[in-house]
Amino acid sequence: MAPTPFIIVAIDGGAASGKSSSSRILAERFDLLHVDTGSFYRQLTSELLQRGVPPTDLPALSAALDRLRLDTRLTGRSAQMLVDGRPAGPEIRSARVNEQVSHYAAVPEVRGTLLGYQRGQADVARRHGLRGLVMEGRDIGSVIFPQADFRFFLHADPAERAKRRAREGQQDSIAERDRIDSSRKASPLTCPAGATDIDTTHLTLDEVVARMAAMIATRLPAATA
Ligand code: CDP
């Protein structure tokens, strides 16, 4: 019998486009490591805000980033980043972090700090005997894993996305974050050539997952129904 392949699934898209919910389900179904890179940017933002380091003070930012130790712990199939041994807390979803994260994420030094760490998640998945990984973010199919086996780009009408975020009870100006994320010089949010673009505006979560799962199943049999 041929060995089970190790597959990499990249899911990119704007704020509240449905990346996290669909990635979590795909990770369970195909026995993959789930990596939410947005949570990493949020965690670094929260850490730097607590230390009083603004995104505009490059020398202080670089010095702080150089000193950070990043490790990974698994919670079920989800990768949790540990910063100097500490996991992320609920504050990474606070209004303050929502408002600030895109400013930090636009700084090349911040992105550089996370680049190798994110690529290293493939080794984490292998070490834990998983069959691959599903990584969600803004630049996964374009920069982190351009050779991923599957690259998806999710988008939805801004009004629908704002409704989704409000239903989660979050104060979040997603249009402003999208504007900053799409217009920055370093790894902007964009649908990379060759990625499968899915408009989720009028689709249920099950329908979005079904489309992606049908493609993935051509390479890897589902681990659960
Ligand atoms: O959950 P939501 O889509 O609202 O955002 P997120 O995935 O938690 O990402 C928060 C922010 O992190 C984004 O608005 C981007 O500024 C940044 N980010 C990024 O620049 N690159 C990534 N690969 C992931 C997130």
Short mmCIF file of C-alpha atoms and ligand atoms in Angstrom, two decimals:
data_model
loop_
_atom_site.label_atom_id
_atom_site.label_comp_id
_atom_site.label_asym_id
_atom_site.label_seq_id
_atom_site.Cartn_x
_atom_site.Cartn_y
_atom_site.Cartn_z
CA MET A 1 0.00 0.00 0.00
CA ALA A 2 1.29 3.50 -0.83
CA PRO A 3 2.25 5.50 2.26
CA THR A 4 -0.22 8.19 3.34
CA PRO A 5 0.98 11.52 1.90
CA PHE A 6 1.78 14.50 4.14
CA ILE A 7 -0.32 17.38 2.85
CA ILE A 8 -0.28 21.11 3.36
CA VAL A 9 -3.50 23.09 3.03
CA ALA A 10 -3.27 26.89 2.90
CA ILE A 11 -6.39 28.96 3.60
CA ASP A 12 -6.21 32.73 3.20
CA GLY A 13 -8.83 35.44 3.29
CA GLY A 14 -9.93 38.71 4.86
CA ALA A 15 -11.28 39.21 8.35
CA ALA A 16 -14.28 37.06 9.28
CA SER A 17 -14.26 35.30 5.90
CA GLY A 18 -14.76 31.87 7.53
CA LYS A 19 -11.16 30.66 7.67
CA SER A 20 -11.01 29.58 11.29
CA SER A 21 -14.24 27.59 11.44
CA SER A 22 -13.55 25.76 8.20
CA SER A 23 -9.87 25.10 9.05
CA ARG A 24 -10.81 23.56 12.40
CA ILE A 25 -13.31 21.18 10.79
CA LEU A 26 -10.86 20.17 8.03
CA ALA A 27 -8.14 19.50 10.63
CA GLU A 28 -10.44 17.08 12.47
CA ARG A 29 -11.70 15.41 9.32
CA PHE A 30 -8.30 14.80 7.74
CA ASP A 31 -6.21 14.47 10.92
CA LEU A 32 -4.15 17.59 10.26
CA LEU A 33 -2.48 20.13 12.53
CA HIS A 34 -4.57 23.31 12.66
CA VAL A 35 -2.47 26.48 12.61
CA ASP A 36 -4.22 29.84 13.02
CA THR A 37 -1.50 32.32 12.12
CA GLY A 38 -3.78 35.28 12.86
CA SER A 39 -3.68 34.24 16.51
CA PHE A 40 0.15 34.44 16.34
CA TYR A 41 0.03 38.01 15.04
CA ARG A 42 -2.54 38.83 17.71
CA GLN A 43 -0.37 37.28 20.43
CA LEU A 44 2.75 39.21 19.38
CA THR A 45 0.67 42.40 19.19
CA SER A 46 -0.67 41.87 22.70
CA GLU A 47 2.82 41.11 24.00
CA LEU A 48 4.34 44.23 22.40
CA LEU A 49 1.47 46.45 23.58
CA GLN A 50 1.97 45.18 27.14
CA ARG A 51 5.65 46.05 26.88
CA GLY A 52 4.80 49.53 25.59
CA VAL A 53 6.58 48.99 22.26
CA PRO A 54 4.71 50.81 19.45
CA PRO A 55 4.86 49.48 15.86
CA THR A 56 6.52 52.73 14.77
CA ASP A 57 9.56 52.41 17.06
CA LEU A 58 11.62 50.06 14.91
CA PRO A 59 14.77 49.83 17.08
CA ALA A 60 12.72 48.99 20.21
CA LEU A 61 10.52 46.61 18.21
CA SER A 62 13.49 44.73 16.73
CA ALA A 63 15.19 44.49 20.13
CA ALA A 64 12.00 43.13 21.74
CA LEU A 65 11.40 40.63 18.91
CA ASP A 66 15.01 39.38 19.07
CA ARG A 67 14.58 38.49 22.71
CA LEU A 68 11.32 36.53 22.33
CA ARG A 69 11.42 32.74 22.54
CA LEU A 70 8.71 31.04 20.48
CA ASP A 71 7.62 27.44 21.13
CA THR A 72 4.60 25.35 20.21
CA ARG A 73 2.19 23.34 22.33
CA LEU A 74 -0.68 21.30 20.94
CA THR A 75 -4.24 21.55 22.25
CA GLY A 76 -5.96 18.68 20.50
CA ARG A 77 -4.97 19.25 16.87
CA SER A 78 -4.43 23.00 17.28
CA ALA A 79 -0.99 24.59 17.47
CA GLN A 80 -0.67 27.09 20.31
CA MET A 81 2.24 29.47 20.24
CA LEU A 82 4.11 29.97 23.50
CA VAL A 83 5.87 33.32 23.86
CA ASP A 84 8.59 32.96 26.49
CA GLY A 85 6.66 29.93 27.70
CA ARG A 86 3.26 31.69 27.90
CA PRO A 87 0.19 30.73 25.78
CA ALA A 88 -2.18 33.36 24.36
CA GLY A 89 -5.01 34.54 26.60
CA PRO A 90 -8.49 35.93 25.76
CA GLU A 91 -6.97 39.43 25.42
CA ILE A 92 -5.81 38.56 21.89
CA ARG A 93 -9.47 39.05 20.80
CA SER A 94 -9.87 42.38 22.64
CA ALA A 95 -10.96 45.57 20.88
CA ARG A 96 -7.46 47.01 21.48
CA VAL A 97 -5.73 44.11 19.72
CA ASN A 98 -8.35 44.14 16.92
CA GLU A 99 -7.52 47.78 16.38
CA GLN A 100 -3.71 47.45 16.56
CA VAL A 101 -2.86 44.07 15.03
CA SER A 102 -2.76 45.16 11.38
CA HIS A 103 -0.30 47.94 12.23
CA TYR A 104 2.13 45.45 13.80
CA ALA A 105 1.51 42.87 11.05
CA ALA A 106 2.54 45.42 8.41
CA VAL A 107 6.07 45.68 9.88
CA PRO A 108 8.51 43.39 7.99
CA GLU A 109 10.45 42.63 11.22
CA VAL A 110 7.27 41.26 12.83
CA ARG A 111 6.52 39.12 9.77
CA GLY A 112 10.15 37.96 9.63
CA THR A 113 9.96 36.80 13.25
CA LEU A 114 6.99 34.58 12.41
CA LEU A 115 8.13 33.33 8.98
CA GLY A 116 10.43 30.51 10.08
CA TYR A 117 8.21 29.70 13.03
CA GLN A 118 5.21 29.19 10.74
CA ARG A 119 7.14 27.03 8.27
CA GLY A 120 8.41 25.00 11.21
CA GLN A 121 4.83 23.93 11.97
CA ALA A 122 5.20 21.25 9.29
CA ASP A 123 7.84 19.57 11.50
CA VAL A 124 5.57 19.95 14.53
CA ALA A 125 2.80 18.15 12.61
CA ARG A 126 5.18 15.35 11.58
CA ARG A 127 6.54 14.94 15.12
CA HIS A 128 3.00 14.49 16.41
CA GLY A 129 2.19 11.86 13.80
CA LEU A 130 -0.39 14.02 12.01
CA ARG A 131 -1.05 13.64 8.28
CA GLY A 132 -0.27 17.25 7.39
CA LEU A 133 -1.39 20.69 8.35
CA VAL A 134 -4.02 23.26 7.55
CA MET A 135 -2.71 26.78 8.03
CA GLU A 136 -4.91 29.87 7.85
CA GLY A 137 -3.89 33.49 7.44
CA ARG A 138 -3.32 36.20 4.87
CA ASP A 139 -0.10 35.11 3.12
CA ILE A 140 0.03 31.35 3.56
CA GLY A 141 -0.54 30.40 -0.10
CA SER A 142 1.50 33.35 -1.37
CA VAL A 143 4.54 33.49 0.95
CA ILE A 144 4.65 30.86 3.71
CA PHE A 145 3.76 27.76 1.68
CA PRO A 146 3.47 28.76 -2.00
CA GLN A 147 3.99 25.08 -2.88
CA ALA A 148 1.13 23.91 -0.62
CA ASP A 149 -0.84 20.94 -1.96
CA PHE A 150 -4.07 22.96 -1.74
CA ARG A 151 -4.44 26.72 -1.61
CA PHE A 152 -7.81 28.27 -0.91
CA PHE A 153 -8.82 31.91 -0.77
CA LEU A 154 -12.09 32.75 1.00
CA HIS A 155 -13.93 35.97 0.52
CA ALA A 156 -17.36 37.33 1.39
CA ASP A 157 -19.27 40.60 1.18
CA PRO A 158 -18.09 43.07 3.82
CA ALA A 159 -21.65 43.47 5.16
CA GLU A 160 -22.00 39.70 5.69
CA ARG A 161 -18.60 39.53 7.38
CA ALA A 162 -19.46 42.42 9.70
CA LYS A 163 -22.66 40.55 10.66
CA ARG A 164 -20.67 37.38 11.42
CA ARG A 165 -18.24 39.27 13.65
CA ALA A 166 -21.07 41.07 15.47
CA ARG A 167 -22.76 37.69 16.11
CA GLU A 168 -19.52 36.61 17.82
CA GLY A 169 -20.02 39.66 20.09
CA GLN A 170 -16.81 41.31 18.94
CA GLN A 171 -16.03 44.96 18.40
CA ASP A 172 -13.89 44.81 15.29
CA SER A 173 -13.57 47.19 12.34
CA ILE A 174 -12.88 44.49 9.79
CA ALA A 175 -13.07 46.85 6.78
CA GLU A 176 -10.25 48.95 8.23
CA ARG A 177 -8.11 45.87 8.96
CA ASP A 178 -8.69 44.58 5.43
CA ARG A 179 -7.72 47.94 4.01
CA ILE A 180 -4.41 47.97 5.91
CA ASP A 181 -3.73 44.25 5.27
CA SER A 182 -4.37 44.56 1.52
CA SER A 183 -2.39 47.73 0.98
CA ARG A 184 0.77 46.98 3.00
CA LYS A 185 4.05 46.37 1.16
CA ALA A 186 5.08 43.25 3.11
CA SER A 187 3.06 40.16 2.12
CA PRO A 188 -0.26 41.89 1.42
CA LEU A 189 -3.56 40.04 1.58
CA THR A 190 -4.21 38.85 -1.96
CA CYS A 191 -5.56 35.80 -3.73
CA PRO A 192 -2.42 34.17 -5.15
CA ALA A 193 -2.48 32.96 -8.76
CA GLY A 194 -3.60 29.36 -8.93
CA ALA A 195 -5.46 29.39 -5.59
CA THR A 196 -9.08 28.24 -5.44
CA ASP A 197 -11.19 31.33 -4.76
CA ILE A 198 -14.43 30.64 -2.84
CA ASP A 199 -17.09 33.29 -2.27
CA THR A 200 -18.65 32.31 1.07
CA THR A 201 -21.25 35.13 1.19
CA HIS A 202 -24.21 32.87 0.41
CA LEU A 203 -22.74 29.54 1.51
CA THR A 204 -23.20 27.81 4.86
CA LEU A 205 -20.11 26.68 6.74
CA ASP A 206 -20.95 23.06 5.78
CA GLU A 207 -21.05 24.01 2.10
CA VAL A 208 -17.69 25.79 2.28
CA VAL A 209 -16.10 22.83 4.05
CA ALA A 210 -17.67 20.37 1.58
CA ARG A 211 -16.05 22.16 -1.38
CA MET A 212 -12.61 22.14 0.16
CA ALA A 213 -12.94 18.60 1.55
CA ALA A 214 -13.92 17.23 -1.87
CA MET A 215 -10.66 18.55 -3.32
CA ILE A 216 -8.49 17.39 -0.42
CA ALA A 217 -10.06 13.92 -0.52
CA THR A 218 -8.60 13.41 -3.99
CA ARG A 219 -5.18 13.18 -2.29
CA LEU A 220 -5.93 12.06 1.25
CA PRO A 221 -8.81 9.91 2.50
CA ALA A 222 -10.82 11.50 5.33
CA ALA A 223 -9.94 10.19 8.81
CA THR A 224 -13.51 10.75 10.10
CA ALA A 225 -16.92 11.09 8.40
O1 CDP B 1 -9.95 36.21 12.59
P1 CDP B 1 -9.73 37.37 11.68
O2 CDP B 1 -9.85 36.97 10.25
O3 CDP B 1 -10.47 38.58 12.05
O4 CDP B 1 -8.21 37.85 11.82
P2 CDP B 1 -6.98 36.96 12.19
O5 CDP B 1 -6.83 35.83 11.23
O6 CDP B 1 -7.05 36.67 13.64
O7 CDP B 1 -5.76 37.97 11.90
C1 CDP B 1 -5.58 39.16 12.63
C2 CDP B 1 -4.64 40.07 11.85
O8 CDP B 1 -3.35 39.46 11.79
C3 CDP B 1 -4.99 40.37 10.41
O9 CDP B 1 -5.91 41.44 10.28
C4 CDP B 1 -3.64 40.70 9.81
O10 CDP B 1 -3.28 42.03 10.06
C5 CDP B 1 -2.70 39.80 10.58
N1 CDP B 1 -2.31 38.58 9.86
C6 CDP B 1 -1.35 38.69 8.88
O11 CDP B 1 -0.90 39.78 8.57
N2 CDP B 1 -0.88 37.56 8.26
C7 CDP B 1 -1.37 36.36 8.57
N3 CDP B 1 -0.88 35.28 7.95
C8 CDP B 1 -2.38 36.24 9.53
C9 CDP B 1 -2.86 37.38 10.15
#
